[in-house]
Coordinates of C-alpha atoms in Angstrom, one line a residue:
Chain A
M1 CA -2.2 -56.6 -31.3
E2 CA -5.6 -56.2 -33.1
F3 CA -4.2 -53.0 -34.6
A4 CA -1.8 -54.9 -36.9
P5 CA -4.5 -55.9 -39.4
I6 CA -5.8 -52.3 -39.4
C7 CA -2.3 -51.0 -40.2
V8 CA -2.0 -53.4 -43.0
Y9 CA -5.5 -52.5 -44.2
L10 CA -4.5 -48.8 -44.1
V11 CA -1.4 -49.4 -46.3
I12 CA -3.4 -51.6 -48.7
S13 CA -6.2 -49.0 -49.1
L14 CA -3.6 -46.3 -49.6
L15 CA -2.0 -48.3 -52.4
F16 CA -5.4 -49.1 -53.9
S17 CA -6.5 -45.5 -54.0
L18 CA -3.2 -44.5 -55.6
I19 CA -3.7 -47.1 -58.2
L20 CA -7.2 -45.8 -58.9
I21 CA -5.9 -42.3 -59.4
G22 CA -3.0 -43.4 -61.5
V23 CA -5.0 -45.5 -63.9
S24 CA -6.9 -42.4 -65.2
F25 CA -3.5 -40.7 -65.9
L26 CA -2.4 -43.7 -67.9
F27 CA -5.4 -43.9 -70.2
A28 CA -6.4 -40.3 -70.5
S29 CA -5.8 -38.9 -74.0
S30 CA -3.3 -36.1 -73.9
S31 CA -4.8 -34.2 -76.9
S32 CA -7.0 -32.0 -74.8
L33 CA -4.3 -30.4 -72.8
A34 CA -5.0 -27.4 -70.6
Y35 CA -6.3 -24.2 -72.3
P36 CA -7.2 -21.1 -70.4
E37 CA -11.0 -21.7 -70.4
K38 CA -10.5 -25.1 -68.9
L39 CA -8.3 -23.8 -66.1
S40 CA -10.7 -21.0 -65.1
A41 CA -13.0 -21.3 -62.0
H42 CA -16.4 -22.8 -62.6
E43 CA -18.9 -20.1 -61.9
C44 CA -21.8 -21.2 -64.1
G45 CA -20.3 -19.9 -67.3
F46 CA -19.7 -16.3 -66.0
D47 CA -16.5 -14.7 -64.8
P48 CA -16.4 -14.4 -61.0
F49 CA -18.3 -11.3 -60.0
D50 CA -16.2 -10.2 -57.0
D51 CA -13.3 -11.1 -54.8
A52 CA -13.2 -14.7 -53.6
R53 CA -12.1 -13.6 -50.2
S54 CA -15.6 -13.2 -48.8
R55 CA -16.4 -12.9 -45.1
F56 CA -16.7 -16.1 -43.4
D57 CA -20.0 -16.9 -41.7
I58 CA -19.6 -17.2 -37.9
R59 CA -22.2 -19.9 -37.8
F60 CA -19.7 -22.4 -39.1
Y61 CA -17.5 -21.7 -36.2
L62 CA -20.4 -22.0 -33.8
V63 CA -21.3 -25.4 -35.2
S64 CA -17.8 -26.6 -35.0
I65 CA -17.4 -25.4 -31.4
L66 CA -20.7 -27.1 -30.5
F67 CA -19.5 -30.3 -32.2
I68 CA -16.3 -30.2 -30.1
I69 CA -18.2 -29.8 -26.9
F70 CA -20.7 -32.6 -27.6
D71 CA -18.0 -34.8 -29.0
L72 CA -16.2 -34.5 -25.7
E73 CA -19.5 -35.4 -24.0
V74 CA -19.7 -38.6 -25.9
T75 CA -16.1 -39.4 -24.9
F76 CA -17.2 -39.2 -21.3
L77 CA -20.3 -41.3 -22.0
F78 CA -18.4 -44.3 -23.5
P79 CA -16.7 -45.5 -20.3
W80 CA -19.8 -44.8 -18.3
A81 CA -21.9 -46.8 -20.6
V82 CA -19.5 -49.8 -20.5
S83 CA -19.2 -49.9 -16.8
L84 CA -22.7 -49.0 -15.8
N85 CA -23.4 -52.4 -14.1
K86 CA -20.4 -51.9 -11.8
I87 CA -20.8 -48.3 -10.7
G88 CA -24.3 -48.6 -9.4
L89 CA -26.8 -45.9 -8.8
F90 CA -24.2 -43.4 -7.7
G91 CA -22.3 -43.6 -10.9
F92 CA -25.5 -43.3 -12.9
W93 CA -26.6 -40.2 -11.1
S94 CA -23.2 -38.6 -11.4
M95 CA -23.4 -38.9 -15.1
I96 CA -26.9 -37.5 -15.1
V97 CA -25.7 -34.5 -13.3
F98 CA -23.0 -34.1 -15.9
L99 CA -25.5 -34.4 -18.7
L100 CA -27.8 -32.0 -17.0
I101 CA -25.1 -29.3 -16.9
L102 CA -24.4 -29.9 -20.6
T103 CA -28.1 -29.8 -21.3
I104 CA -28.3 -26.4 -19.7
G105 CA -25.5 -25.2 -21.9
F106 CA -27.4 -26.6 -24.8
L107 CA -30.6 -24.9 -23.7
Y108 CA -28.6 -21.6 -23.5
E109 CA -27.4 -21.8 -27.0
W110 CA -30.7 -22.9 -28.3
K111 CA -32.5 -19.9 -26.7
K112 CA -29.6 -17.7 -27.8
G113 CA -30.2 -18.8 -31.4
A114 CA -26.9 -20.4 -32.1
L115 CA -28.6 -23.3 -33.7
D116 CA -31.0 -21.7 -36.2
W117 CA -29.4 -21.3 -39.6
E118 CA -31.9 -18.9 -41.2
Chain B
M1 CA -20.2 -39.6 1.2
F2 CA -23.8 -38.4 1.5
E3 CA -23.5 -37.8 5.2
H4 CA -20.9 -35.0 5.1
D5 CA -19.2 -34.6 1.7
F6 CA -22.1 -32.9 0.0
L7 CA -23.0 -31.1 3.2
G8 CA -19.5 -29.6 3.4
L9 CA -19.7 -28.6 -0.2
F10 CA -23.1 -27.0 0.2
P11 CA -22.0 -23.4 -0.6
E12 CA -20.4 -24.4 -3.8
I13 CA -23.4 -26.5 -4.8
F14 CA -25.7 -23.6 -4.1
L15 CA -23.5 -21.2 -6.0
I16 CA -23.4 -23.4 -9.1
N17 CA -27.2 -23.9 -9.0
A18 CA -27.8 -20.2 -8.6
T19 CA -25.5 -19.5 -11.6
I20 CA -27.3 -22.1 -13.7
I21 CA -30.7 -20.6 -12.8
L22 CA -29.4 -17.1 -13.6
L23 CA -28.1 -18.3 -16.9
I24 CA -31.4 -19.8 -17.9
Y25 CA -33.4 -16.9 -16.6
G26 CA -31.2 -14.4 -18.4
V27 CA -31.3 -16.2 -21.7
V28 CA -35.0 -17.0 -21.7
F29 CA -36.1 -13.5 -20.9
S30 CA -33.5 -11.5 -22.8
T31 CA -34.6 -13.3 -26.0
S32 CA -38.3 -13.0 -25.3
K33 CA -40.3 -11.0 -27.7
K34 CA -43.1 -10.5 -25.2
Y35 CA -41.0 -8.3 -23.0
D36 CA -39.4 -6.5 -25.9
Y37 CA -35.9 -8.1 -25.5
P38 CA -35.0 -6.5 -22.2
P39 CA -31.4 -5.9 -21.3
L40 CA -31.2 -8.0 -18.2
V41 CA -27.7 -7.2 -17.1
C42 CA -28.7 -5.1 -14.1
N43 CA -31.3 -7.5 -13.0
V44 CA -29.0 -10.5 -13.3
S45 CA -26.2 -8.6 -11.4
W46 CA -28.5 -7.8 -8.5
L47 CA -29.6 -11.5 -8.4
G48 CA -26.0 -12.6 -8.7
L49 CA -25.1 -10.3 -5.8
L50 CA -27.8 -11.8 -3.8
S51 CA -26.7 -15.3 -4.5
V52 CA -23.1 -14.4 -3.6
L53 CA -24.3 -13.0 -0.3
I54 CA -26.3 -16.1 0.4
T55 CA -23.2 -18.2 -0.4
I56 CA -21.3 -16.1 2.2
L57 CA -24.0 -16.9 4.7
L58 CA -23.8 -20.6 3.9
V59 CA -20.0 -20.6 4.2
A60 CA -20.0 -18.6 7.3
A61 CA -22.9 -20.0 9.3
G62 CA -23.6 -23.3 7.9
T63 CA -20.4 -25.2 8.2
P64 CA -20.9 -28.2 10.5
L65 CA -17.3 -29.3 9.9
T66 CA -14.3 -27.5 11.0
V67 CA -11.7 -29.9 9.4
A68 CA -12.7 -32.4 6.8
N69 CA -11.3 -34.0 3.7
L70 CA -14.0 -34.3 1.1
F71 CA -14.4 -36.5 -2.0
Y72 CA -11.6 -38.9 -1.6
N73 CA -9.1 -36.3 -0.3
N74 CA -9.6 -34.1 -3.3
L75 CA -10.9 -31.1 -1.3
I76 CA -10.2 -30.0 2.2
I77 CA -12.1 -27.7 4.6
D78 CA -10.3 -26.1 7.5
N79 CA -10.0 -22.7 9.1
F80 CA -7.7 -21.5 6.4
T81 CA -10.1 -22.3 3.6
Y82 CA -13.1 -21.1 5.7
F83 CA -11.7 -17.5 6.1
C84 CA -10.2 -17.4 2.6
Q85 CA -13.5 -18.4 1.0
I86 CA -15.5 -15.8 3.0
F87 CA -13.0 -13.2 2.0
L88 CA -13.1 -14.2 -1.6
L89 CA -16.8 -14.1 -1.7
L90 CA -16.9 -10.7 -0.1
S91 CA -14.5 -9.3 -2.7
T92 CA -16.6 -10.8 -5.5
A93 CA -19.7 -9.3 -4.0
S94 CA -18.0 -5.9 -3.9
T95 CA -16.9 -6.3 -7.5
I96 CA -20.5 -7.0 -8.5
V97 CA -21.6 -3.9 -6.5
M98 CA -19.1 -1.9 -8.4
C99 CA -20.4 -3.0 -11.7
L100 CA -24.1 -2.3 -11.1
G101 CA -23.9 1.2 -12.6
Y102 CA -21.2 0.3 -15.1
F103 CA -23.3 -1.8 -17.4
K104 CA -25.9 0.8 -17.6
E105 CA -23.5 3.6 -18.6
E106 CA -21.5 1.4 -21.0
S107 CA -24.7 0.0 -22.5
L108 CA -23.1 -3.4 -22.4
N109 CA -25.8 -5.9 -22.7
A110 CA -24.1 -9.1 -21.8
F111 CA -25.6 -10.6 -18.7
E112 CA -23.3 -13.5 -19.4
S113 CA -20.4 -11.6 -17.8
I114 CA -22.1 -11.8 -14.5
V115 CA -22.8 -15.4 -14.9
L116 CA -19.1 -15.9 -15.8
I117 CA -18.0 -13.9 -12.7
L118 CA -20.2 -16.2 -10.6
L119 CA -18.8 -19.3 -12.3
S120 CA -15.2 -18.2 -11.8
T121 CA -16.0 -17.4 -8.2
C122 CA -17.2 -20.9 -7.7
S123 CA -14.0 -22.3 -9.3
M124 CA -12.0 -20.0 -7.0
L125 CA -13.8 -21.5 -4.0
F126 CA -12.7 -24.9 -5.2
M127 CA -9.2 -23.6 -5.8
I128 CA -8.9 -22.4 -2.2
S129 CA -10.1 -25.8 -0.9
A130 CA -8.2 -27.9 -3.4
Y131 CA -6.1 -30.7 -1.8
D132 CA -4.9 -32.5 -4.8
L133 CA -2.8 -31.5 -7.8
I134 CA -5.6 -32.6 -10.2
A135 CA -8.3 -30.7 -8.3
M136 CA -6.0 -27.7 -8.1
Y137 CA -5.3 -27.7 -11.8
L138 CA -9.0 -28.2 -12.8
A139 CA -10.1 -25.3 -10.6
I140 CA -7.4 -23.0 -11.9
E141 CA -8.4 -23.9 -15.5
L142 CA -12.1 -23.3 -14.9
Q143 CA -11.3 -19.9 -13.4
S144 CA -8.9 -18.9 -16.2
L145 CA -11.3 -20.0 -18.9
C146 CA -14.0 -17.7 -17.5
F147 CA -11.4 -14.9 -17.3
Y148 CA -10.4 -15.2 -20.9
V149 CA -13.9 -14.8 -22.0
I150 CA -14.7 -11.8 -19.8
A151 CA -11.4 -10.1 -20.7
A152 CA -12.5 -10.1 -24.3
S153 CA -16.2 -9.4 -23.6
K154 CA -16.3 -6.0 -25.1
R155 CA -16.3 -7.0 -28.7
D156 CA -16.3 -3.6 -30.4
S157 CA -13.2 -2.5 -28.6
E158 CA -9.8 -3.5 -30.1
F159 CA -8.1 -3.2 -26.8
S160 CA -10.4 -5.6 -25.1
T161 CA -10.0 -8.2 -27.9
E162 CA -6.3 -7.8 -27.8
A163 CA -6.3 -8.2 -24.0
G164 CA -8.4 -11.3 -24.2
L165 CA -6.1 -12.9 -26.8
K166 CA -3.0 -12.0 -24.9
Y167 CA -4.4 -13.2 -21.7
F168 CA -5.5 -16.4 -23.3
I169 CA -2.2 -17.2 -24.9
L170 CA -0.1 -16.5 -21.9
G171 CA -2.6 -18.1 -19.5
A172 CA -2.6 -21.3 -21.6
F173 CA 1.1 -21.2 -21.7
S174 CA 1.4 -20.8 -17.9
S175 CA -1.1 -23.5 -17.4
G176 CA 0.9 -25.8 -19.6
I177 CA 4.0 -25.1 -17.5
L178 CA 2.0 -25.7 -14.3
L179 CA 0.7 -29.0 -15.7
F180 CA 4.1 -30.1 -16.7
G181 CA 5.3 -29.4 -13.2
C182 CA 2.4 -31.5 -11.8
S183 CA 3.2 -34.4 -14.1
M184 CA 6.9 -34.3 -13.1
I185 CA 5.9 -34.4 -9.5
Y186 CA 3.5 -37.2 -10.1
G187 CA 6.0 -39.1 -12.2
F188 CA 8.7 -39.0 -9.6
T189 CA 6.6 -39.6 -6.5
G190 CA 3.5 -41.4 -7.7
V191 CA 1.1 -39.4 -5.7
T192 CA -0.9 -36.3 -6.4
N193 CA -2.5 -35.7 -3.1
F194 CA -1.1 -32.8 -1.0
E195 CA -1.1 -34.8 2.2
E196 CA 0.8 -37.7 0.6
L197 CA 3.2 -35.2 -1.0
A198 CA 3.8 -33.6 2.4
K199 CA 4.5 -37.0 3.9
I200 CA 7.0 -37.8 1.1
F201 CA 8.8 -34.4 1.3
T202 CA 9.2 -34.3 5.0
G203 CA 12.9 -34.3 5.6
Y204 CA 13.6 -35.0 2.0
E205 CA 16.6 -33.2 0.7
I206 CA 15.5 -31.8 -2.7
T207 CA 18.5 -30.8 -4.8
L208 CA 18.9 -30.3 -8.5
F209 CA 21.8 -32.7 -8.8
G210 CA 20.7 -35.3 -6.3
A211 CA 20.3 -38.8 -7.6
Q212 CA 16.7 -39.1 -6.4
S213 CA 15.4 -35.6 -6.5
S214 CA 16.3 -33.8 -9.7
G215 CA 13.0 -34.6 -11.3
I216 CA 11.1 -33.5 -8.2
F217 CA 13.2 -30.3 -8.2
M218 CA 12.2 -29.6 -11.8
G219 CA 8.6 -30.3 -11.0
I220 CA 8.5 -27.9 -8.1
L221 CA 10.3 -25.3 -10.2
F222 CA 7.8 -25.6 -13.0
I223 CA 4.8 -25.5 -10.7
A224 CA 6.3 -22.4 -9.1
V225 CA 6.8 -20.7 -12.5
G226 CA 3.3 -21.5 -13.5
F227 CA 2.0 -19.9 -10.3
L228 CA 4.2 -16.9 -10.7
F229 CA 2.8 -16.4 -14.2
K230 CA -0.7 -16.5 -12.7
I231 CA 0.0 -14.0 -9.9
T232 CA 2.0 -11.7 -12.2
A233 CA 5.2 -11.8 -10.3
V234 CA 8.0 -10.1 -12.0
P235 CA 10.0 -12.2 -14.5
F236 CA 6.6 -13.5 -15.7
H237 CA 4.5 -10.3 -15.5
M238 CA 4.6 -9.2 -19.2
W239 CA 1.0 -9.8 -19.9
A240 CA -0.4 -8.0 -16.9
P241 CA -0.2 -4.3 -17.8
D242 CA -1.6 -4.9 -21.3
V243 CA -4.4 -7.1 -20.1
Y244 CA -5.3 -4.8 -17.2
E245 CA -5.4 -1.8 -19.5
G246 CA -7.2 -3.4 -22.4
S247 CA -10.0 -5.3 -20.7
P248 CA -13.1 -3.4 -19.5
T249 CA -12.5 -1.6 -16.2
L250 CA -14.9 -3.7 -14.3
V251 CA -13.1 -6.9 -15.5
T252 CA -9.7 -5.3 -14.6
A253 CA -11.1 -4.7 -11.1
F254 CA -12.1 -8.3 -10.8
F255 CA -8.8 -9.5 -12.1
S256 CA -6.8 -7.5 -9.7
I257 CA -8.9 -8.4 -6.7
A258 CA -10.3 -11.9 -6.6
P259 CA -7.7 -14.2 -8.2
K260 CA -5.0 -12.7 -6.0
I261 CA -6.7 -14.2 -3.0
S262 CA -7.4 -17.6 -4.5
I263 CA -4.0 -18.1 -6.1
L264 CA -2.1 -16.9 -3.1
A265 CA -4.2 -19.2 -0.9
N266 CA -3.5 -22.1 -3.2
M267 CA 0.2 -21.3 -3.4
V268 CA 0.5 -21.1 0.3
R269 CA -1.2 -24.5 0.6
V270 CA 1.1 -26.1 -2.0
F271 CA 4.4 -24.5 -1.0
M272 CA 4.0 -24.2 2.7
Y273 CA 2.2 -27.5 3.3
S274 CA 3.2 -29.9 0.6
F275 CA 6.6 -28.8 -0.6
Y276 CA 7.9 -27.2 2.6
D277 CA 11.5 -26.9 1.6
P278 CA 14.1 -24.1 1.4
T279 CA 14.9 -24.9 -2.2
W280 CA 12.0 -22.9 -3.7
Q281 CA 12.3 -20.1 -1.2
Q282 CA 15.2 -18.6 -3.1
L283 CA 13.0 -18.4 -6.2
F284 CA 10.4 -16.5 -4.4
F285 CA 13.1 -14.4 -2.8
F286 CA 14.3 -13.3 -6.2
C287 CA 10.8 -12.8 -7.5
S288 CA 9.9 -10.7 -4.5
I289 CA 12.9 -8.4 -5.0
A290 CA 12.3 -8.1 -8.7
S291 CA 8.6 -7.4 -8.4
M292 CA 9.1 -4.7 -5.8
I293 CA 11.8 -3.0 -7.9
L294 CA 9.9 -3.2 -11.1
G295 CA 6.6 -2.2 -9.5
A296 CA 8.2 0.9 -8.1
L297 CA 10.2 2.0 -11.1
A298 CA 7.9 1.1 -14.0
A299 CA 4.8 2.7 -12.4
M300 CA 6.6 6.0 -12.3
A301 CA 6.6 6.2 -16.1
Q302 CA 2.9 5.6 -16.5
N303 CA 0.4 8.1 -17.6
K304 CA -2.6 5.8 -17.8
V305 CA -4.5 5.0 -14.7
K306 CA -5.2 1.3 -15.3
R307 CA -1.6 0.6 -16.4
L308 CA -0.3 2.4 -13.3
L309 CA -2.6 0.3 -11.1
A310 CA -1.4 -2.9 -12.9
Y311 CA 2.2 -2.0 -12.1
S312 CA 1.3 -1.1 -8.6
S313 CA -0.4 -4.5 -8.1
I314 CA 2.8 -6.1 -9.4
G315 CA 4.7 -4.2 -6.8
H316 CA 2.2 -5.3 -4.1
V317 CA 2.6 -8.9 -5.2
G318 CA 6.3 -8.4 -4.5
Y319 CA 5.6 -7.1 -1.0
L320 CA 3.3 -10.1 -0.4
F321 CA 6.0 -12.5 -1.5
I322 CA 8.2 -11.2 1.3
G323 CA 5.9 -13.0 3.7
F324 CA 5.9 -16.0 1.4
S325 CA 9.7 -16.4 1.1
C326 CA 10.2 -16.4 4.9
G327 CA 8.3 -19.6 5.4
T328 CA 7.6 -18.9 9.0
I329 CA 4.2 -18.6 10.7
E330 CA 4.7 -14.9 11.1
G331 CA 5.5 -14.7 7.4
I332 CA 2.3 -16.4 6.4
Q333 CA 0.3 -14.3 8.8
S334 CA 1.8 -11.1 7.5
L335 CA 1.1 -12.4 3.9
L336 CA -2.5 -12.9 4.8
I337 CA -2.8 -9.5 6.5
G338 CA -1.2 -8.0 3.4
V339 CA -3.6 -9.7 1.0
F340 CA -6.6 -8.5 3.1
I341 CA -5.5 -4.9 3.1
Y342 CA -4.3 -4.9 -0.5
V343 CA -7.8 -6.2 -1.6
L344 CA -9.5 -3.5 0.5
M345 CA -7.4 -0.8 -1.0
T346 CA -7.8 -2.1 -4.5
I347 CA -11.6 -2.3 -4.2
N348 CA -11.6 1.3 -3.1
V349 CA -9.4 2.5 -6.0
F350 CA -11.3 0.7 -8.6
A351 CA -14.6 1.9 -7.3
I352 CA -13.4 5.4 -7.8
V353 CA -12.0 4.7 -11.2
L354 CA -15.3 3.1 -12.2
A355 CA -17.2 6.1 -10.7
L356 CA -15.2 8.7 -12.7
R357 CA -16.2 7.4 -16.1
Q358 CA -17.4 10.5 -17.9
N359 CA -15.3 11.3 -21.0
R360 CA -13.3 8.0 -20.8
F361 CA -11.3 8.5 -17.7
K362 CA -8.0 7.1 -19.0
Y363 CA -5.1 9.3 -18.2
I364 CA -4.1 10.4 -14.7
A365 CA -4.0 14.0 -15.9
D366 CA -7.8 13.7 -16.4
L367 CA -8.1 14.0 -12.7
G368 CA -6.9 17.6 -12.8
A369 CA -8.8 19.9 -10.5
S370 CA -11.2 17.2 -9.5
A371 CA -10.6 18.6 -6.0
K372 CA -12.9 21.4 -7.1
T373 CA -15.3 19.5 -9.2
N374 CA -15.7 16.4 -7.1
P375 CA -14.3 17.3 -3.7
I376 CA -15.4 14.2 -1.8
S377 CA -14.3 11.6 -4.3
A378 CA -11.0 13.5 -4.6
I379 CA -10.4 13.3 -0.9
T380 CA -11.4 9.6 -1.0
L381 CA -8.9 8.9 -3.7
S382 CA -6.2 10.8 -1.9
I383 CA -6.9 9.0 1.4
T384 CA -6.7 5.7 -0.5
M385 CA -3.4 6.6 -2.1
F386 CA -1.8 7.1 1.3
P387 CA -2.2 3.5 2.6
Y388 CA -1.2 2.3 -0.9
A389 CA 2.0 4.2 -0.4
G390 CA 2.3 2.8 3.1
I391 CA 2.0 6.0 5.2
P392 CA 1.3 5.6 8.9
P393 CA -1.1 5.2 10.6
L394 CA -3.3 3.8 7.8
A395 CA -3.9 0.2 7.0
G396 CA -1.3 -0.2 4.2
F397 CA 1.4 0.9 6.6
R398 CA 0.4 -1.9 9.0
S399 CA 0.5 -4.5 6.3
K400 CA 3.9 -3.4 5.0
F401 CA 5.2 -3.1 8.5
Y402 CA 4.3 -6.6 9.4
L403 CA 5.7 -8.0 6.2
F404 CA 9.0 -6.2 6.8
F405 CA 8.9 -7.3 10.4
A406 CA 8.4 -10.9 9.4
A407 CA 11.3 -10.6 6.9
L408 CA 13.6 -9.3 9.7
G409 CA 12.4 -12.0 12.0
C410 CA 13.5 -14.7 9.7
G411 CA 16.8 -13.1 8.8
A412 CA 16.0 -11.8 5.3
Y413 CA 17.5 -8.4 5.9
L414 CA 18.0 -7.8 2.2
L415 CA 14.3 -8.2 1.5
A416 CA 13.3 -5.8 4.2
L417 CA 15.8 -3.3 3.0
I418 CA 14.7 -3.4 -0.6
G419 CA 11.1 -3.4 0.4
V420 CA 11.6 -0.2 2.4
I421 CA 13.5 1.5 -0.4
T422 CA 11.0 0.6 -3.1
S423 CA 8.0 1.6 -1.0
V424 CA 9.7 5.0 -0.5
I425 CA 10.2 5.2 -4.2
S426 CA 6.7 4.2 -5.0
R427 CA 5.4 6.9 -2.7
F428 CA 6.3 9.3 -5.6
Y429 CA 3.6 8.2 -8.0
Y430 CA 0.9 7.6 -5.4
I431 CA 1.3 11.0 -4.1
R432 CA 1.3 12.3 -7.7
F433 CA -2.4 11.6 -7.8
V434 CA -2.9 14.0 -4.9
K435 CA -0.8 16.6 -6.5
I436 CA -2.7 16.4 -9.8
M437 CA -6.1 16.6 -8.1
Y438 CA -5.3 19.4 -5.7
F439 CA -2.6 21.6 -7.3
D440 CA -2.9 21.2 -11.1
T441 CA -5.2 23.3 -13.2
P442 CA -5.9 21.5 -16.5
K443 CA -6.9 23.2 -19.7
T444 CA -10.1 21.4 -20.0
W445 CA -12.1 20.8 -16.9
I446 CA -13.7 17.4 -16.9
L447 CA -17.0 17.1 -15.0
Y448 CA -17.8 13.6 -13.8
K449 CA -21.2 12.3 -13.1
P450 CA -22.1 11.7 -9.5
M451 CA -21.6 8.1 -8.5
D452 CA -24.5 5.8 -7.7
R453 CA -25.5 4.9 -4.2
E454 CA -24.1 1.3 -4.2
K455 CA -20.7 2.4 -5.2
S456 CA -20.6 5.2 -2.7
L457 CA -21.6 2.8 0.1
L458 CA -18.9 0.4 -0.9
L459 CA -16.4 3.3 -1.0
A460 CA -17.5 4.5 2.4
I461 CA -17.2 1.1 4.0
T462 CA -13.8 0.3 2.5
L463 CA -12.4 3.7 3.2
F464 CA -13.6 3.5 6.8
L465 CA -11.9 0.1 7.1
I466 CA -8.6 1.2 5.7
T467 CA -8.5 4.4 7.6
F468 CA -9.5 3.2 11.0
L469 CA -8.1 -0.3 11.0
F470 CA -5.2 0.8 13.2
L471 CA -7.6 1.6 16.0
Y472 CA -8.7 -2.0 16.4
P473 CA -6.7 -4.4 14.4
S474 CA -6.8 -7.4 16.8
P475 CA -9.6 -9.3 15.1
L476 CA -7.7 -9.3 11.8
F477 CA -4.5 -10.5 13.5
L478 CA -6.3 -13.2 15.4
V479 CA -8.1 -14.5 12.3
T480 CA -4.9 -14.5 10.2
H481 CA -3.0 -16.1 13.0
Q482 CA -5.6 -18.9 13.2
M483 CA -5.4 -19.3 9.4
A484 CA -1.6 -19.6 9.4
L485 CA -1.7 -22.0 12.3
S486 CA -4.3 -24.3 10.8
L487 CA -2.1 -24.5 7.7
C488 CA 1.1 -25.3 9.5
L489 CA 0.0 -27.5 12.3

């Protein structure tokens, strides 16, 4: 039931942002309509030197995959953190084993050099 | 829990720890400047072989428990899992033995593939002993995830990448089907444990149009389809030839040996123990016939070795399913004998295929005149092809004979008939190897490097076993009978 205010809040913020976008359309002067220079890509005053379809750096993929893995780790940590006083020492150590395995994966990627950007 | 659960799981715990240590060892030293960035793959594979052998010892000798349910009924240990696990670990060890020379010649520098093989072995150990739908699914997924990665491990080869992608997509699809089946079963019964499911399904008439059981029927159907995908039975076999051909040969060997054992063990556990019911038998009946026919006919048209072996493994799955669709103790026993002998033969064939690697051994015609250039490996390959074809008195004949015998015993005459006909047809292409090696003279003579000692030892042992098994087969029969009994009683 607590989600009802959030839904209302979502709708209101959507409306508010639409209003903010729309106001500038209302008051902008239409004298400076689009001319070719204004529509061209901003490349510090020059024309683009080469094709925009450049090779994509694999490190972005690596970072996003690592994010997914450690994001999942956090998902597992939340219920553990909340119920830590009920599950006792056994629950604590189970999670430590889980974290240890993840840490070994992390160590692997660190030594492999997946994390350095240079 | 600490008294016996962790003790019963000791081999798995050891194998996981060994894998982790190998991973850290490999990554630390292969990136160290001090040692000039050594390629550690041979080193890690020897250590991996050692840890698999120690795990075999732990499984074989160290078990204090003959029958136990571990971790809140998620896992089980009994005679069936005991022998299956030992057998699986032996086949993994022989795959690693096969690959010792492979990495050196291929100059593949990824020690991670050994780590992944160990990790998937561990998940297959869990798969064999899984006793709950969730544990089963998790083990299958861990195994498949490792397989997707090693299928695509050769990054500079388009075929390997394609094989990995294909395997991933179809594997994920089949896992989805399997998971949907599990959720149907859970939704209509409210339990996931195999024992509870067995209790529910005892004497339960599962029909598609029954008021109570149509959902259960669909669940069983989906689980069966998921499994049939994984084991490459015929209507769901499309990915297998491409994946087998594309992925590196070592990986192909591993794919066609190890998961067959674990998935069949798991299937037997699920379908013979939990869902023991004639409804699904017709499905396996159909798949068995279709796989035998397709395996026999499609392999005839193949010119490439690995593709031919893929189709022949599809055909062999069909023969194994004969034992499965009977549903009797003799059926399960003959299935287990069949798996054992199939794995022995496949290890042998792939060891030779891996040994003859000079000049990219790809087509069968490349074997031409190898009776003159490599006489001993030629005669080994021909002897291996005879039991594959099922020629008496070699081991493959025994396994097929017992499978057909079980089919006749339970009244499945059609299965036995088609099995006999297709195995006669498949004799054509198995014997073709012999013809090419002994009687063809190719234009270009290909000289192969001599194989290394590990591979030749492995070849000698497996060849001895498949040739002389008929002299003293009683231990195998006793063991498989005990496995079948521990499953059914």
